[in-house]
């Protein structure tokens, strides 16, 4: 299968990005043809400082490689290094119904708050559709918040295909049930825009302090508690082994424990889990030429594929001599 996904360089990556998406990229790279990119064009809809954007793109590449994305198995590249995607975006835009885009949550959330949205945010799902369709992608590993955009992509592909013939491969979202909506420090969905994130590469002591400040309910210690509805338990489960999970589940069901103890366990288990990636990241950081080379080879490979899909789409709609 061809697997494709993108991630925006709009800040440092957090646990939600990893368990909802990045971990899937890494798991899929073993047996599938993975294309993973840093969505800098999408990031332009929020970041308008060139130095900041460049820094985040560099961080994103280092983070993905340190977490285990292997350039020998998967193709890693920067979105804007494949201009064919923007060209394909235009072809899709000509057939994209306004109503479909008006229903998309990023745009709707902003305008419902009375904020003015720009055209880039409005057409964001069309660019995302071009990202997916440009590589004949079958599977798109994402968190729950991106499923609507993949539905838009499928709608656009379906209508293009029914008008012009079978041009695009129909993609499918891939979600991990227990990690599609990782909670943040306040129990809501972890998100850069909610300021409730736990960073993958935060300084370990700071991270531990943040974990100790995660909000909890105020039920008495003695009460038995349902682990399935508790966000601390949900976070713990992402990092822990089956035995560790079962042990903590039993403690919840029995009652008579303090959340401070659970937080300490979460801090320990996440620290052990993240430590090897911290070491790898430091090594990669000292070798910027290697990272630049990985991205440039990745872009060359991605471009080749996108070029052939673009030509197919252009010919189908009457551009370019056949
Ligand atoms: P972005 O950059 O907001 O997020 C990157 C990935 O992380 C997932 N994610 C989460 N998963 C579980 N729980 C959470 N709390 C959580 N927060 C974030 C997101 O679902 C996503 O998979 N539009 C995309 C980037 C993109 C893209 C694409 C993705 C551009 N083109 C083509 C797939 C295919 C975005 O903004 O993701």
CSV table of C-alpha atoms and ligand atoms in Angstrom, one decimal:
chain,number,residue,atom,x,y,z
A,1,UNK,CA,0.0,0.0,0.0
A,2,UNK,CA,1.1,3.6,-0.5
A,3,UNK,CA,0.8,5.4,2.8
A,4,UNK,CA,1.0,9.2,2.9
A,5,UNK,CA,0.7,11.8,5.6
A,6,UNK,CA,1.7,15.4,6.5
A,7,UNK,CA,2.4,17.3,9.6
A,8,UNK,CA,2.4,21.1,10.0
A,9,UNK,CA,5.6,22.8,11.3
A,10,UNK,CA,3.7,25.3,13.4
A,11,UNK,CA,5.4,24.5,16.7
A,12,UNK,CA,7.2,21.6,18.4
A,13,UNK,CA,5.5,18.2,18.1
A,14,UNK,CA,3.5,16.9,21.0
A,15,UNK,CA,2.3,13.5,22.3
A,16,UNK,CA,-0.9,13.8,20.3
A,17,UNK,CA,1.0,14.2,17.1
A,18,UNK,CA,3.1,11.2,17.9
A,19,UNK,CA,0.5,8.7,19.1
A,20,UNK,CA,-2.2,9.8,16.6
A,21,UNK,CA,0.0,10.1,13.6
A,22,UNK,CA,3.8,9.8,13.7
A,23,UNK,CA,3.9,6.4,15.4
A,24,UNK,CA,1.7,5.1,12.6
A,25,UNK,CA,4.1,6.5,10.0
A,26,UNK,CA,6.9,4.5,11.6
A,27,UNK,CA,4.9,1.4,12.0
A,28,UNK,CA,3.7,1.5,8.4
A,29,UNK,CA,7.2,2.1,7.0
A,30,UNK,CA,8.2,-1.5,7.6
A,31,UNK,CA,5.8,-3.2,5.2
A,32,UNK,CA,4.5,-0.3,3.1
A,33,UNK,CA,5.6,2.5,0.7
A,34,UNK,CA,5.5,5.5,3.0
A,35,UNK,CA,5.5,9.2,1.9
A,36,UNK,CA,5.7,11.7,4.8
A,37,UNK,CA,6.1,15.4,4.5
A,38,UNK,CA,6.4,18.6,6.5
A,39,UNK,CA,3.5,20.7,5.5
A,40,UNK,CA,5.1,24.1,5.3
A,41,UNK,CA,2.6,25.5,2.8
A,42,UNK,CA,-0.2,24.7,5.2
A,43,UNK,CA,1.8,26.3,8.0
A,44,UNK,CA,1.8,29.6,6.1
A,45,UNK,CA,-1.9,30.0,7.0
A,46,UNK,CA,-0.7,30.6,10.6
A,47,UNK,CA,3.0,31.4,10.7
A,48,UNK,CA,4.0,34.6,8.9
A,49,UNK,CA,7.5,35.0,10.3
A,50,UNK,CA,10.1,33.5,7.8
A,51,UNK,CA,12.7,32.8,10.4
A,52,UNK,CA,10.3,31.1,12.8
A,53,UNK,CA,8.9,28.9,9.9
A,54,UNK,CA,12.4,27.9,8.8
A,55,UNK,CA,13.3,26.9,12.4
A,56,UNK,CA,10.1,24.8,12.8
A,57,UNK,CA,10.7,23.0,9.4
A,58,UNK,CA,14.2,22.1,10.6
A,59,UNK,CA,12.9,20.9,14.0
A,60,UNK,CA,10.2,18.9,12.3
A,61,UNK,CA,12.8,17.0,10.2
A,62,UNK,CA,15.0,16.3,13.2
A,63,UNK,CA,12.1,15.2,15.3
A,64,UNK,CA,10.6,12.8,12.7
A,65,UNK,CA,14.0,11.2,12.1
A,66,UNK,CA,14.8,11.0,15.8
A,67,UNK,CA,11.5,9.3,16.5
A,68,UNK,CA,12.3,6.6,14.0
A,69,UNK,CA,11.3,7.6,10.6
A,70,UNK,CA,13.8,5.8,8.4
A,71,UNK,CA,14.8,7.4,5.1
A,72,UNK,CA,16.0,4.0,3.8
A,73,UNK,CA,12.4,2.7,4.1
A,74,UNK,CA,10.2,5.8,3.8
A,75,UNK,CA,10.3,9.0,1.8
A,76,UNK,CA,10.6,12.2,3.9
A,77,UNK,CA,10.3,15.6,2.2
A,78,UNK,CA,9.1,19.2,2.6
A,79,UNK,CA,5.8,20.0,1.0
A,80,UNK,CA,6.9,23.1,-0.9
A,81,UNK,CA,9.7,21.2,-2.6
A,82,UNK,CA,7.1,19.5,-4.7
A,83,UNK,CA,5.4,22.4,-6.7
A,84,UNK,CA,3.3,19.9,-8.6
A,85,UNK,CA,1.1,19.7,-5.5
A,86,UNK,CA,0.2,23.4,-5.8
A,87,UNK,CA,-0.5,22.9,-9.5
A,88,UNK,CA,-2.8,20.0,-8.8
A,89,UNK,CA,-4.5,22.0,-6.1
A,90,UNK,CA,-5.6,24.5,-8.7
A,91,UNK,CA,-7.2,21.7,-10.8
A,92,UNK,CA,-9.1,20.5,-7.8
A,93,UNK,CA,-10.1,24.0,-6.8
A,94,UNK,CA,-11.9,24.5,-10.1
A,95,UNK,CA,-14.4,21.8,-9.1
A,96,UNK,CA,-14.5,22.3,-5.3
A,97,UNK,CA,-18.0,23.4,-4.1
A,98,UNK,CA,-18.0,26.4,-1.8
A,99,UNK,CA,-20.5,24.7,0.5
A,100,UNK,CA,-18.3,21.7,1.1
A,101,UNK,CA,-15.4,24.0,2.2
A,102,UNK,CA,-17.7,26.2,4.3
A,103,UNK,CA,-18.5,23.1,6.4
A,104,UNK,CA,-14.9,22.4,7.2
A,105,UNK,CA,-14.1,22.9,10.9
A,106,UNK,CA,-10.9,25.0,10.7
A,107,UNK,CA,-12.7,27.7,8.7
A,108,UNK,CA,-16.0,27.3,10.5
A,109,UNK,CA,-14.5,27.6,14.0
A,110,UNK,CA,-12.7,30.8,13.1
A,111,UNK,CA,-15.6,32.5,11.4
A,112,UNK,CA,-18.1,31.4,14.1
A,113,UNK,CA,-16.0,33.3,16.6
A,114,UNK,CA,-16.4,36.4,14.4
A,115,UNK,CA,-12.8,36.2,13.2
A,116,UNK,CA,-11.9,36.9,9.6
A,117,UNK,CA,-10.5,34.0,7.8
A,118,UNK,CA,-8.3,34.3,4.7
A,119,UNK,CA,-8.6,32.4,1.5
A,120,UNK,CA,-5.7,30.1,2.4
A,121,UNK,CA,-7.5,28.8,5.5
A,122,UNK,CA,-10.7,28.4,3.4
A,123,UNK,CA,-9.0,26.4,0.7
A,124,UNK,CA,-6.8,24.5,3.1
A,125,UNK,CA,-8.6,21.1,2.6
A,126,UNK,CA,-8.2,21.4,-1.1
A,127,UNK,CA,-4.4,21.7,-0.8
A,128,UNK,CA,-4.5,18.7,1.6
A,129,UNK,CA,-6.5,16.8,-1.0
A,130,UNK,CA,-3.8,17.6,-3.6
A,131,UNK,CA,-1.2,16.4,-1.1
A,132,UNK,CA,-2.9,13.0,-0.9
A,133,UNK,CA,-4.0,12.5,-4.5
A,134,UNK,CA,-0.6,13.6,-6.0
A,135,UNK,CA,1.0,10.3,-4.8
A,136,UNK,CA,-1.8,7.8,-5.6
A,137,UNK,CA,-2.0,7.3,-1.8
A,138,UNK,CA,-4.1,4.4,-0.4
A,139,UNK,CA,-3.9,5.0,3.3
A,140,UNK,CA,-3.6,8.3,5.2
A,141,UNK,CA,-2.6,7.8,8.9
A,142,UNK,CA,-4.0,10.7,10.9
A,143,UNK,CA,-5.7,11.7,14.2
A,144,UNK,CA,-9.5,12.1,14.4
A,145,UNK,CA,-9.3,15.9,13.7
A,146,UNK,CA,-8.2,15.3,10.1
A,147,UNK,CA,-10.8,12.7,9.1
A,148,UNK,CA,-13.2,15.4,7.8
A,149,UNK,CA,-10.5,16.7,5.5
A,150,UNK,CA,-9.9,13.2,4.1
A,151,UNK,CA,-13.7,13.0,3.4
A,152,UNK,CA,-13.4,16.3,1.5
A,153,UNK,CA,-10.5,14.7,-0.5
A,154,UNK,CA,-12.6,11.7,-1.3
A,155,UNK,CA,-15.5,13.9,-2.4
A,156,UNK,CA,-13.2,15.9,-4.7
A,157,UNK,CA,-11.5,12.8,-6.1
A,158,UNK,CA,-14.9,11.1,-6.7
A,159,UNK,CA,-16.3,14.1,-8.6
A,160,UNK,CA,-13.2,14.6,-10.6
A,161,UNK,CA,-13.1,10.9,-11.6
A,162,UNK,CA,-16.8,10.9,-12.5
A,163,UNK,CA,-16.4,13.9,-14.7
A,164,UNK,CA,-13.0,13.2,-16.3
A,165,UNK,CA,-12.5,9.4,-16.0
A,166,UNK,CA,-10.6,7.4,-13.4
A,167,UNK,CA,-7.6,9.7,-12.6
A,168,UNK,CA,-7.3,9.6,-8.9
A,169,UNK,CA,-6.8,6.7,-6.4
A,170,UNK,CA,-9.3,6.8,-3.6
A,171,UNK,CA,-7.6,7.2,-0.2
A,172,UNK,CA,-8.7,6.0,3.2
A,173,UNK,CA,-8.0,7.5,6.6
A,174,UNK,CA,-6.2,5.3,9.1
A,175,UNK,CA,-6.9,6.0,12.7
A,176,UNK,CA,-5.6,4.3,15.9
A,177,UNK,CA,-8.7,3.8,18.1
A,178,UNK,CA,-7.0,4.5,21.4
A,179,UNK,CA,-4.9,7.4,20.1
A,180,UNK,CA,-7.1,9.3,17.6
A,181,UNK,CA,-7.8,12.0,20.1
A,182,UNK,CA,-5.0,12.2,22.7
A,183,UNK,CA,-6.0,14.4,25.7
A,184,UNK,CA,-3.9,17.4,26.8
A,185,UNK,CA,-3.1,18.6,30.3
A,186,UNK,CA,-6.6,19.9,30.8
A,187,UNK,CA,-8.3,16.8,29.5
A,188,UNK,CA,-9.4,18.4,26.2
A,189,UNK,CA,-7.9,17.3,22.9
A,190,UNK,CA,-4.1,18.0,23.0
A,191,UNK,CA,-3.5,20.8,20.6
A,192,UNK,CA,-1.0,23.6,20.0
A,193,UNK,CA,-3.8,26.1,19.8
A,194,UNK,CA,-5.3,25.1,23.2
A,195,UNK,CA,-1.9,25.5,25.0
A,196,UNK,CA,-2.3,22.1,26.7
A,197,UNK,CA,0.5,20.2,25.1
A,198,UNK,CA,3.1,17.8,26.4
A,199,UNK,CA,6.1,18.1,24.1
A,200,UNK,CA,8.0,15.1,22.7
A,201,UNK,CA,11.3,16.8,23.1
A,202,UNK,CA,10.6,19.1,26.1
A,203,UNK,CA,13.4,19.4,28.6
A,204,UNK,CA,12.8,16.4,30.9
A,205,UNK,CA,12.5,18.3,34.1
A,206,UNK,CA,10.0,20.8,32.6
A,207,UNK,CA,8.0,18.0,31.2
A,208,UNK,CA,7.8,16.3,34.6
A,209,UNK,CA,6.6,19.5,36.2
A,210,UNK,CA,3.9,19.9,33.5
A,211,UNK,CA,2.8,16.3,34.0
A,212,UNK,CA,2.5,16.9,37.8
A,213,UNK,CA,0.2,19.9,37.0
A,214,UNK,CA,-2.2,17.9,34.8
A,215,UNK,CA,-5.7,18.7,35.9
A,216,UNK,CA,-7.7,15.9,37.7
A,217,UNK,CA,-11.1,15.6,39.2
A,218,UNK,CA,-11.7,16.2,42.9
A,219,UNK,CA,-13.3,12.9,43.9
A,220,UNK,CA,-12.1,11.6,47.3
A,221,UNK,CA,-9.0,9.3,47.2
A,222,UNK,CA,-10.9,6.3,48.6
A,223,UNK,CA,-13.4,6.2,45.7
A,224,UNK,CA,-13.0,3.5,43.0
A,225,UNK,CA,-12.6,5.2,39.6
A,226,UNK,CA,-13.3,4.2,36.0
A,227,UNK,CA,-9.9,4.2,34.2
A,228,UNK,CA,-11.6,4.4,30.8
A,229,UNK,CA,-12.9,7.9,31.4
A,230,UNK,CA,-9.8,9.3,33.0
A,231,UNK,CA,-7.4,11.3,30.8
A,232,UNK,CA,-4.4,10.5,33.1
A,233,UNK,CA,-5.0,6.8,32.5
A,234,UNK,CA,-5.5,7.4,28.8
A,235,UNK,CA,-2.1,9.1,28.6
A,236,UNK,CA,-0.4,6.4,30.7
A,237,UNK,CA,-1.7,3.7,28.5
A,238,UNK,CA,0.0,5.2,25.5
A,239,UNK,CA,3.5,4.6,26.9
A,240,UNK,CA,3.1,1.6,29.3
A,241,UNK,CA,3.4,-2.1,28.8
A,242,UNK,CA,0.4,-4.4,29.1
A,243,UNK,CA,1.4,-5.5,32.6
A,244,UNK,CA,1.9,-1.9,33.7
A,245,UNK,CA,-1.5,-0.9,32.3
A,246,UNK,CA,-3.3,-3.8,34.0
A,247,UNK,CA,-1.6,-3.0,37.3
A,248,UNK,CA,-2.8,0.6,37.2
A,249,UNK,CA,-6.2,-0.4,36.0
A,250,UNK,CA,-6.6,-2.6,39.1
A,251,UNK,CA,-5.5,0.4,41.3
A,252,UNK,CA,-8.2,2.6,39.7
A,253,UNK,CA,-10.9,0.0,40.2
A,254,UNK,CA,-10.0,-0.6,43.8
A,255,UNK,CA,-9.7,3.1,44.8
A,256,UNK,CA,-7.6,4.4,47.7
A,257,UNK,CA,-4.9,6.1,45.6
A,258,UNK,CA,-3.9,9.7,44.9
A,259,UNK,CA,-3.6,11.1,41.4
A,260,UNK,CA,-0.1,12.4,42.3
A,261,UNK,CA,1.1,8.7,42.3
A,262,UNK,CA,-0.4,8.2,38.8
A,263,UNK,CA,1.3,11.3,37.5
A,264,UNK,CA,4.6,10.1,38.9
A,265,UNK,CA,4.1,6.8,37.1
A,266,UNK,CA,3.2,8.7,33.9
A,267,UNK,CA,6.3,10.9,34.2
A,268,UNK,CA,8.6,7.8,34.7
A,269,UNK,CA,7.1,5.7,31.9
A,270,UNK,CA,7.1,8.6,29.3
A,271,UNK,CA,10.7,9.6,30.3
A,272,UNK,CA,12.0,6.0,29.7
A,273,UNK,CA,10.0,5.9,26.4
A,274,UNK,CA,11.3,9.2,25.0
A,275,UNK,CA,14.9,9.0,26.1
A,276,UNK,CA,16.3,7.1,23.1
A,277,UNK,CA,14.8,9.6,20.7
A,278,UNK,CA,16.3,12.5,22.7
A,279,UNK,CA,19.8,10.9,22.2
A,280,UNK,CA,19.2,10.3,18.5
A,281,UNK,CA,18.0,13.9,18.0
A,282,UNK,CA,21.1,15.3,19.6
A,283,UNK,CA,23.3,13.2,17.2
A,284,UNK,CA,21.3,14.3,14.1
A,285,UNK,CA,21.4,17.9,15.2
A,286,UNK,CA,25.2,17.8,14.9
A,287,UNK,CA,24.9,16.6,11.3
A,288,UNK,CA,22.8,19.2,9.3
A,289,UNK,CA,24.2,18.1,6.0
A,290,UNK,CA,22.9,14.6,6.5
A,291,UNK,CA,19.4,15.9,7.2
A,292,UNK,CA,19.5,18.3,4.2
A,293,UNK,CA,20.5,15.4,2.0
A,294,UNK,CA,17.7,13.2,3.3
A,295,UNK,CA,15.1,15.9,2.5
A,296,UNK,CA,16.5,16.7,-0.9
A,297,UNK,CA,16.5,13.0,-2.0
A,298,UNK,CA,13.0,12.6,-0.6
A,299,UNK,CA,11.8,15.6,-2.5
A,300,UNK,CA,13.3,14.3,-5.8
A,301,UNK,CA,11.5,11.0,-5.3
A,302,UNK,CA,8.2,12.6,-4.3
A,303,UNK,CA,8.4,15.0,-7.3
A,304,UNK,CA,8.8,12.2,-9.8
A,305,UNK,CA,5.7,10.5,-8.6
A,306,UNK,CA,3.7,13.8,-8.3
A,307,UNK,CA,4.7,14.8,-11.8
A,308,UNK,CA,3.2,11.7,-13.4
A,309,UNK,CA,-0.1,12.1,-11.4
A,310,UNK,CA,-0.3,15.8,-12.3
A,311,UNK,CA,0.2,15.0,-16.0
A,312,UNK,CA,-2.5,12.4,-15.9
A,313,UNK,CA,-4.9,14.9,-14.3
A,314,UNK,CA,-3.9,17.7,-16.7
A,315,UNK,CA,-4.4,15.5,-19.8
A,316,UNK,CA,-7.8,14.3,-18.5
A,317,UNK,CA,-9.1,17.8,-18.2
A,318,UNK,CA,-7.9,19.0,-21.6
A,319,UNK,CA,-4.6,20.6,-20.7
A,320,UNK,CA,-1.3,19.5,-22.3
A,321,UNK,CA,-1.4,17.7,-25.7
A,322,UNK,CA,-1.9,14.0,-25.2
B,1,LIG,P1,-1.4,18.7,12.2
B,1,LIG,O1,0.0,19.3,11.9
B,1,LIG,O2,-2.3,19.6,13.0
B,1,LIG,O3,-1.2,17.4,13.0
B,1,LIG,C1,-0.3,16.3,12.6
B,1,LIG,C2,-1.0,15.0,12.9
B,1,LIG,O4,-1.2,14.9,14.3
B,1,LIG,C3,-2.5,14.5,14.6
B,1,LIG,N1,-2.9,15.0,15.9
B,1,LIG,C4,-3.5,14.3,16.9
B,1,LIG,N2,-3.8,13.0,16.9
B,1,LIG,C5,-4.3,12.5,18.1
B,1,LIG,N3,-4.6,13.3,19.2
B,1,LIG,C6,-4.3,14.6,19.2
B,1,LIG,N4,-4.5,15.3,20.2
B,1,LIG,C7,-3.7,15.1,18.0
B,1,LIG,N5,-3.3,16.4,17.6
B,1,LIG,C8,-2.8,16.3,16.4
B,1,LIG,C9,-3.3,15.1,13.5
B,1,LIG,O5,-4.6,14.5,13.3
B,1,LIG,C10,-2.4,14.9,12.3
B,1,LIG,O6,-2.5,13.6,11.8
B,1,LIG,N6,-3.8,19.2,7.9
B,1,LIG,C11,-2.8,18.4,8.6
B,1,LIG,C12,-1.5,18.3,7.9
B,1,LIG,C13,-1.6,17.8,6.5
B,1,LIG,C14,-1.9,16.5,6.1
B,1,LIG,C15,-1.9,16.5,4.6
B,1,LIG,C16,-2.2,15.3,6.8
B,1,LIG,C17,-1.4,18.6,5.4
B,1,LIG,N7,-1.6,17.8,4.3
B,1,LIG,C18,-2.2,15.4,3.9
B,1,LIG,C19,-2.5,14.2,6.0
B,1,LIG,C20,-2.5,14.2,4.6
B,1,LIG,C21,-2.6,19.0,10.0
B,1,LIG,O7,-2.8,20.2,10.2
B,1,LIG,O8,-2.1,18.2,10.9
